Short mmCIF file of C-alpha atoms and ligand atoms in Angstrom, two decimals:
data_model
loop_
_atom_site.label_atom_id
_atom_site.label_comp_id
_atom_site.label_asym_id
_atom_site.label_seq_id
_atom_site.Cartn_x
_atom_site.Cartn_y
_atom_site.Cartn_z
CA MET A 1 -1.09 0.25 7.93
CA ALA A 2 2.37 -1.19 7.47
CA GLY A 3 5.46 0.26 9.12
CA GLY A 4 4.36 0.34 12.77
CA PRO A 5 0.78 1.62 13.28
CA THR A 6 -0.92 -1.79 13.25
CA THR A 7 -0.01 -3.41 16.55
CA PRO A 8 -1.54 -6.68 17.80
CA GLU A 9 -3.31 -4.54 20.45
CA LEU A 10 -4.92 -2.36 17.77
CA VAL A 11 -6.02 -5.27 15.60
CA ALA A 12 -7.38 -7.15 18.64
CA ALA A 13 -9.26 -4.06 19.87
CA VAL A 14 -10.81 -3.42 16.44
CA THR A 15 -11.75 -7.07 16.00
CA ALA A 16 -13.19 -7.25 19.53
CA ALA A 17 -15.35 -4.21 18.74
CA GLY A 18 -16.87 -6.05 15.77
CA ALA A 19 -14.94 -4.47 12.89
CA LEU A 20 -12.21 -6.12 10.82
CA GLY A 21 -8.78 -5.34 12.24
CA SER A 22 -5.96 -5.28 9.71
CA PHE A 23 -2.25 -6.00 9.91
CA GLY A 24 -0.06 -4.20 7.36
CA PHE A 25 2.64 -6.79 6.68
CA ALA A 26 4.19 -5.16 3.59
CA TYR A 27 7.63 -4.70 5.14
CA SER A 28 7.63 -7.72 7.47
CA SER A 29 9.69 -10.88 7.03
CA ALA A 30 8.04 -14.28 7.47
CA ALA A 31 9.62 -14.56 10.92
CA GLN A 32 8.30 -11.14 11.96
CA ILE A 33 4.82 -12.02 10.66
CA SER A 34 4.82 -15.29 12.66
CA SER A 35 5.89 -13.47 15.77
CA VAL A 36 3.25 -10.71 15.43
CA CYS A 37 0.51 -13.24 14.61
CA GLY A 38 1.53 -15.36 17.61
CA GLU A 39 1.29 -12.31 19.84
CA PHE A 40 -2.11 -11.49 18.34
CA ARG A 41 -3.36 -15.04 18.90
CA ASP A 42 -2.28 -14.92 22.56
CA LEU A 43 -3.93 -11.53 23.00
CA CYS A 44 -7.15 -12.81 21.47
CA ALA A 45 -7.04 -15.85 23.77
CA THR A 46 -6.70 -13.68 26.89
CA ARG A 47 -9.72 -11.66 25.73
CA GLY A 48 -11.82 -14.71 24.92
CA LEU A 49 -11.70 -13.98 21.19
CA GLN A 50 -10.90 -16.55 18.53
CA SER A 51 -7.99 -15.29 16.42
CA ASP A 52 -9.86 -16.58 13.37
CA CYS A 53 -12.91 -14.47 14.29
CA GLY A 54 -12.17 -11.90 11.64
CA TRP A 55 -8.91 -10.18 10.88
CA ASN A 56 -7.12 -9.06 7.77
CA ALA A 57 -3.53 -9.64 6.64
CA ASN A 58 -2.44 -7.03 4.08
CA PHE A 59 0.47 -7.14 1.67
CA PHE A 60 2.04 -5.07 -1.10
CA VAL A 61 2.34 -6.42 -4.65
CA PHE A 62 4.84 -4.80 -6.98
CA PRO A 63 6.93 -5.94 -9.92
CA ASP A 64 10.49 -7.12 -9.35
CA VAL A 65 12.83 -4.23 -9.95
CA ALA A 66 16.47 -4.85 -10.85
CA GLU A 67 19.01 -3.10 -8.65
CA PRO A 68 19.35 0.43 -10.03
CA GLU A 69 22.60 1.43 -11.76
CA ALA A 70 25.32 2.56 -9.38
CA SER A 71 25.31 6.06 -10.88
CA PHE A 72 21.54 6.35 -10.29
CA ILE A 73 22.02 5.26 -6.67
CA ASP A 74 24.78 7.88 -6.34
CA ASP A 75 22.43 10.57 -7.64
CA ALA A 76 19.67 9.48 -5.28
CA VAL A 77 22.12 9.50 -2.36
CA LYS A 78 23.27 13.02 -3.29
CA ASN A 79 19.62 14.06 -3.47
CA LEU A 80 19.11 12.86 0.08
CA GLN A 81 22.42 13.97 1.55
CA PRO A 82 21.47 17.47 2.78
CA MET A 83 18.50 16.08 4.69
CA ALA A 84 20.44 13.09 5.98
CA LYS A 85 23.09 15.47 7.34
CA ARG A 86 20.41 17.21 9.39
CA VAL A 87 19.98 13.96 11.38
CA GLU A 88 23.68 13.02 11.23
CA ILE A 89 23.36 10.07 8.85
CA ASP A 90 26.32 9.49 6.54
CA ALA A 91 26.39 8.40 2.89
CA GLU A 92 27.69 4.91 3.80
CA VAL A 93 24.48 4.08 5.66
CA LEU A 94 22.36 5.50 2.87
CA THR A 95 23.69 3.12 0.22
CA HIS A 96 22.45 -0.10 1.85
CA ALA A 97 19.32 -0.47 -0.25
CA THR A 98 17.63 -3.88 -0.20
CA GLN A 99 14.58 -5.67 -1.59
CA LEU A 100 11.57 -6.59 0.52
CA PRO A 101 10.82 -10.21 1.56
CA ALA A 102 9.23 -12.54 -1.04
CA LEU A 103 5.43 -12.22 -1.11
CA THR A 104 4.80 -16.00 -1.10
CA ASP A 105 6.85 -16.37 2.09
CA GLN A 106 5.00 -13.48 3.73
CA VAL A 107 1.55 -14.82 2.78
CA ASN A 108 2.41 -18.38 3.87
CA ALA A 109 3.54 -17.09 7.26
CA ALA A 110 0.25 -15.25 7.82
CA LEU A 111 -1.98 -18.08 6.57
CA VAL A 112 -0.77 -20.34 9.40
CA TYR A 113 -2.76 -18.04 11.73
CA GLN A 114 -5.97 -18.14 9.66
CA PRO A 115 -6.80 -14.58 8.66
CA SER A 116 -10.37 -14.29 7.40
CA LEU A 117 -9.32 -11.80 4.73
CA VAL A 118 -6.04 -11.42 2.87
CA SER A 119 -5.73 -8.15 0.98
CA PHE A 120 -3.29 -6.89 -1.60
CA HIS A 121 -2.26 -3.33 -2.36
CA LEU A 122 -0.41 -1.75 -5.33
CA GLY A 123 -1.20 -4.55 -7.78
CA ILE A 124 -2.63 -8.00 -8.49
CA PRO A 125 -0.73 -10.95 -7.03
CA ALA A 126 0.31 -14.00 -9.10
CA GLU A 127 -2.39 -16.63 -9.61
CA SER A 128 -0.40 -19.05 -7.43
CA ILE A 129 -0.73 -16.64 -4.50
CA VAL A 130 -4.47 -16.18 -5.09
CA ASP A 131 -4.80 -20.00 -5.07
CA LEU A 132 -2.73 -20.26 -1.90
CA VAL A 133 -5.06 -17.88 -0.06
CA ARG A 134 -8.20 -19.43 -1.52
CA ASN A 135 -7.07 -22.96 -0.54
CA ALA A 136 -6.45 -21.74 3.00
CA GLY A 137 -10.10 -20.66 3.16
CA ALA A 138 -9.58 -16.90 3.42
CA CYS A 139 -11.37 -14.23 1.40
CA ILE A 140 -9.38 -11.98 -0.92
CA ALA A 141 -9.48 -8.20 -1.42
CA MET A 142 -7.37 -6.08 -3.76
CA SER A 143 -7.28 -2.33 -4.01
CA ALA A 144 -8.04 -0.28 -7.10
CA THR A 145 -7.77 3.43 -7.83
CA SER A 146 -9.66 3.41 -11.15
CA ARG A 147 -12.48 1.59 -12.90
CA ALA A 148 -9.97 -0.26 -15.11
CA GLU A 149 -8.00 -1.50 -12.10
CA ALA A 150 -11.24 -2.58 -10.39
CA LEU A 151 -12.27 -4.63 -13.43
CA ALA A 152 -8.84 -6.28 -13.40
CA VAL A 153 -9.23 -7.03 -9.66
CA GLN A 154 -12.62 -8.63 -10.30
CA ALA A 155 -11.23 -10.66 -13.21
CA ALA A 156 -8.39 -11.88 -10.96
CA GLY A 157 -10.94 -13.58 -8.70
CA ALA A 158 -11.02 -11.21 -5.71
CA ASP A 159 -14.03 -11.27 -3.38
CA PHE A 160 -13.87 -7.54 -2.63
CA ILE A 161 -12.49 -4.41 -4.25
CA VAL A 162 -10.99 -1.75 -1.99
CA ALA A 163 -11.80 1.46 -3.87
CA GLN A 164 -8.99 3.74 -2.74
CA GLY A 165 -9.80 7.37 -3.47
CA TYR A 166 -7.30 10.15 -4.05
CA GLU A 167 -7.71 11.49 -0.49
CA ALA A 168 -6.42 8.27 1.07
CA GLY A 169 -3.39 8.34 3.33
CA GLY A 170 -0.33 6.16 2.80
CA HIS A 171 0.65 4.43 -0.42
CA ARG A 172 -1.60 5.01 -3.38
CA GLY A 173 -2.70 1.65 -4.73
CA ILE A 174 -2.21 2.61 -8.40
CA PHE A 175 -0.81 -0.46 -10.18
CA ASP A 176 1.65 1.42 -12.40
CA PRO A 177 3.09 4.48 -10.69
CA MET A 178 4.36 5.76 -14.06
CA ALA A 179 0.89 5.65 -15.66
CA ASP A 180 -1.48 8.63 -15.77
CA ASP A 181 -3.33 8.84 -12.46
CA GLU A 182 -7.06 9.56 -12.80
CA MET A 183 -6.98 11.02 -9.26
CA LEU A 184 -10.61 10.09 -8.57
CA VAL A 185 -11.83 11.10 -5.12
CA THR A 186 -13.37 8.33 -3.02
CA LEU A 187 -17.06 9.00 -3.73
CA ASP A 188 -16.54 9.29 -7.50
CA LEU A 189 -14.37 6.20 -7.56
CA VAL A 190 -16.84 4.15 -5.50
CA LYS A 191 -19.67 5.20 -7.79
CA ALA A 192 -17.71 4.33 -10.95
CA ILE A 193 -16.60 0.96 -9.58
CA SER A 194 -19.93 -0.11 -8.08
CA GLU A 195 -21.64 0.66 -11.40
CA SER A 196 -19.16 -1.46 -13.38
CA CYS A 197 -18.33 -4.38 -11.07
CA THR A 198 -20.49 -7.06 -9.47
CA ILE A 199 -18.38 -7.88 -6.40
CA PRO A 200 -18.67 -5.83 -3.18
CA VAL A 201 -16.81 -2.52 -2.91
CA ILE A 202 -15.02 -1.24 0.19
CA ALA A 203 -14.58 2.55 0.15
CA ALA A 204 -11.27 3.97 1.44
CA GLY A 205 -10.01 7.54 1.60
CA GLY A 206 -10.95 10.53 3.72
CA ILE A 207 -13.55 8.63 5.78
CA MET A 208 -13.36 10.01 9.31
CA ASN A 209 -16.91 10.10 10.74
CA GLY A 210 -20.36 8.58 10.48
CA SER A 211 -21.50 11.08 7.90
CA ASP A 212 -18.56 10.14 5.62
CA ILE A 213 -19.49 6.46 6.05
CA ALA A 214 -23.13 7.16 5.19
CA MET A 215 -22.08 9.05 2.05
CA ALA A 216 -19.84 6.20 0.91
CA LEU A 217 -22.65 3.69 1.46
CA ASP A 218 -25.10 5.98 -0.39
CA ASN A 219 -22.72 6.13 -3.35
CA GLY A 220 -22.53 2.36 -3.76
CA ALA A 221 -20.02 1.14 -1.17
CA ASP A 222 -20.80 -2.08 0.70
CA ALA A 223 -18.31 -1.33 3.48
CA VAL A 224 -15.69 1.23 4.41
CA GLN A 225 -12.02 1.12 5.34
CA LEU A 226 -10.48 3.73 7.63
CA GLY A 227 -6.78 4.35 8.09
CA SER A 228 -5.96 7.84 9.34
CA ALA A 229 -8.85 7.82 11.82
CA PHE A 230 -6.97 5.11 13.76
CA LEU A 231 -3.56 6.83 13.86
CA THR A 232 -4.35 8.61 17.13
CA VAL A 233 -6.23 5.85 18.96
CA ASP A 234 -4.56 4.54 22.12
CA GLU A 235 -3.64 1.10 20.74
CA CYS A 236 -2.03 2.41 17.55
CA GLY A 237 1.73 2.04 17.16
CA SER A 238 2.19 5.57 15.79
CA SER A 239 4.94 7.50 17.59
CA ALA A 240 4.33 10.38 19.99
CA THR A 241 5.84 12.79 17.43
CA TYR A 242 3.56 11.55 14.65
CA ARG A 243 0.49 11.87 16.90
CA ALA A 244 1.54 15.33 18.04
CA VAL A 245 1.80 16.52 14.41
CA ILE A 246 -1.64 15.07 13.62
CA LYS A 247 -3.20 16.73 16.65
CA SER A 248 -1.43 20.07 16.58
CA MET A 249 -0.38 20.94 13.04
CA GLY A 250 -3.74 20.73 11.32
CA GLU A 251 -2.95 23.73 9.12
CA ARG A 252 -0.48 21.56 7.19
CA LYS A 253 -1.99 20.00 4.11
CA THR A 254 -1.18 16.52 2.86
CA GLN A 255 0.57 15.79 -0.42
CA ILE A 256 1.40 12.79 -2.56
CA THR A 257 5.13 12.16 -2.86
CA SER A 258 7.32 9.33 -4.17
CA GLY A 259 10.31 10.76 -2.31
CA PHE A 260 10.19 8.51 0.73
CA SER A 261 9.61 5.12 -0.87
CA GLY A 262 9.77 5.38 -4.65
CA ARG A 263 5.99 4.98 -5.01
CA PRO A 264 3.36 7.69 -4.63
CA ALA A 265 2.03 7.98 -1.09
CA ARG A 266 0.08 10.68 0.75
CA GLY A 267 1.55 12.26 3.85
CA ILE A 268 1.55 15.50 5.81
CA ARG A 269 3.70 18.12 4.07
CA ASN A 270 7.08 18.67 5.69
CA LEU A 271 10.59 19.79 4.84
CA PHE A 272 11.41 16.43 3.23
CA ILE A 273 8.44 16.53 0.84
CA GLU A 274 9.21 20.13 -0.07
CA SER A 275 12.95 19.57 -0.56
CA ILE A 276 13.39 16.16 -2.19
CA GLY A 277 14.57 16.46 -5.79
CA PRO A 278 13.60 14.25 -8.75
CA GLU A 279 16.46 11.70 -8.36
CA ILE A 280 14.32 9.03 -6.70
CA LEU A 281 14.93 5.27 -6.95
CA PRO A 282 12.06 2.89 -7.72
CA PHE A 283 10.20 1.17 -4.87
CA PRO A 284 11.40 -0.52 -2.71
CA TRP A 285 14.94 0.82 -3.23
CA GLN A 286 14.09 4.39 -2.34
CA ASN A 287 12.18 3.16 0.71
CA SER A 288 15.26 1.35 1.88
CA LEU A 289 17.53 4.28 0.99
CA THR A 290 15.56 6.74 3.11
CA GLY A 291 15.02 4.23 5.95
CA ALA A 292 18.02 5.18 8.09
CA MET A 293 17.27 8.89 7.75
CA ARG A 294 13.60 8.40 8.69
CA LYS A 295 14.55 6.22 11.66
CA ALA A 296 17.05 8.79 12.91
CA ALA A 297 14.50 11.58 12.41
CA GLY A 298 11.94 9.53 14.33
CA SER A 299 14.24 8.98 17.28
CA LYS A 300 15.13 12.68 17.38
CA GLY A 301 11.48 13.68 17.10
CA ASP A 302 12.30 15.59 13.91
CA PHE A 303 8.96 15.42 12.10
CA GLU A 304 10.32 17.44 9.16
CA LEU A 305 12.08 14.32 7.87
CA MET A 306 9.61 11.63 8.93
CA SER A 307 7.11 9.97 6.58
CA LEU A 308 3.93 11.23 8.19
CA TRP A 309 1.49 9.16 6.13
CA ALA A 310 -2.00 10.55 6.48
CA GLY A 311 -5.16 11.06 4.46
CA ALA A 312 -6.39 14.48 3.35
CA GLU A 313 -8.85 14.64 6.28
CA TYR A 314 -6.37 13.61 8.97
CA GLN A 315 -7.22 16.64 11.14
CA LYS A 316 -10.44 14.89 12.16
CA ALA A 317 -8.61 12.00 13.86
CA ARG A 318 -9.73 11.48 17.49
CA SER A 319 -7.74 10.59 20.58
CA CYS A 320 -9.54 7.73 22.31
CA THR A 321 -9.55 3.93 22.37
CA ALA A 322 -10.27 2.00 19.18
CA ALA A 323 -13.48 0.66 20.77
CA GLN A 324 -14.64 4.20 21.61
CA LEU A 325 -13.90 5.40 18.06
CA LEU A 326 -15.88 2.52 16.55
CA LYS A 327 -18.75 3.12 18.98
CA GLU A 328 -18.88 6.81 18.05
CA LEU A 329 -18.68 6.06 14.32
CA LEU A 330 -21.57 3.64 14.61
CA GLU A 331 -23.68 6.12 16.59
CA GLU A 332 -22.96 8.86 14.04
CA LEU A 333 -23.81 6.50 11.18
CA ARG A 334 -27.12 5.56 12.83
CA GLU A 335 -27.96 9.25 13.26
CA GLU A 336 -27.22 9.88 9.58
CA MET A 337 -29.31 6.93 8.49
CA GLU A 338 -32.25 8.09 10.60
CA LYS A 339 -32.19 11.42 8.71
CA HIS A 340 -32.88 9.59 5.42
C1 LIG B 401 -0.14 5.32 7.99
C2 LIG B 401 -0.82 4.61 6.89
C3 LIG B 401 -0.29 3.41 6.44
C4 LIG B 401 -0.92 2.69 5.43
N1 LIG B 401 -0.42 1.48 5.05
C5 LIG B 401 -1.12 0.71 4.18
C6 LIG B 401 -0.72 -0.63 3.91
O1 LIG B 401 0.26 -1.12 4.44
N2 LIG B 401 -1.48 -1.35 3.05
C7 LIG B 401 -2.60 -0.84 2.45
O2 LIG B 401 -3.27 -1.55 1.71
N3 LIG B 401 -2.98 0.42 2.68
C8 LIG B 401 -2.28 1.19 3.54
N4 LIG B 401 -2.71 2.46 3.81
C9 LIG B 401 -3.88 2.98 3.10
C10 LIG B 401 -5.15 2.53 3.78
O3 LIG B 401 -5.38 1.17 3.53
C11 LIG B 401 -6.37 3.30 3.29
O4 LIG B 401 -6.44 3.23 1.89
C12 LIG B 401 -6.31 4.75 3.70
O5 LIG B 401 -5.87 4.88 5.02
C13 LIG B 401 -7.69 5.35 3.58
O6 LIG B 401 -7.62 6.73 3.68
P1 LIG B 401 -7.65 7.52 5.08
O7 LIG B 401 -6.27 7.43 5.60
O8 LIG B 401 -8.05 8.88 4.68
O9 LIG B 401 -8.64 6.80 5.96
C14 LIG B 401 -2.09 3.21 4.82
C15 LIG B 401 -2.60 4.42 5.26
C16 LIG B 401 -1.99 5.12 6.29
C17 LIG B 401 -2.59 6.40 6.75
#
């Protein structure tokens, strides 16, 4: 979960509990990745864990996008202006849109610290990057939101497919955000992919308890991936405001929007999602454009303008330690399996 939730403490706690902790490095520079991985390695050492004992480095893959025309940027700035005003951000700040760090540099920085799994979201990386990871001895996962994407992931040489259903929180892994979205929910997607592909499938989207895990496994998943369930655990880097919304505003539904980043992503409905007009720059330009506003909203505790990424079942998130959550999930899964 890029953008703050995945702290070294969270990844270490998940790994220590026997699951596979993941770092979302999509927005991190090589230097930031080195620093976070170094912190993680030290944390693992103090807990008697090897930092190569099983952790995942995750990255975004997206096509290079030329800088949008100045007039398009102007329109997108105007689109944002009323909301930016609410948190006292001016147009000058809004125009500093930038690209994200180069994927090869990001991956190289993480590989120094020996992740056991490197995963890619939003698309298939270049063959040279797949080779880089393979030569470093790590396994490779790529996410897919349709059968066609899953077949492409398998053909690209991945070891695992992350089947990301429509309920999933955060960025939707669809390769081409302009293409028709099949909107398959997790169980249907897992079934379709496991029937068509030979490599293992990891189910993601709306999985919040042991019964959800059992259902995913019953429908052909080999493993599961949980995001939103970890947003309220003690070690997560989510802000107090974000947690408070998750815990107290359960009547709010989630929605997919491209308004925050330029790519479709699921978050809790708020004023921003309801108000943003169609003048949206492509990813990552829009992400950068809205960054200052989101940061200001975050520091003011104004959740109406924050990107509150969450899956459709976010209301079921628990407040406890990561180890306690994993223990409970395992107990619930065992109970479900005994019923069969
Ligand atoms: C806050 C948040 C951030 C996320 N960031 C990433 C990311 O950086 N990379 C990625 O592959 N998936 C990301 N996801 C999606 C998750 O990998 C996963 O597909 C999703 O959380 C599963 O649905 P759930 O949230 O209902 O458990 C994110 C999800 C959330 C909730």
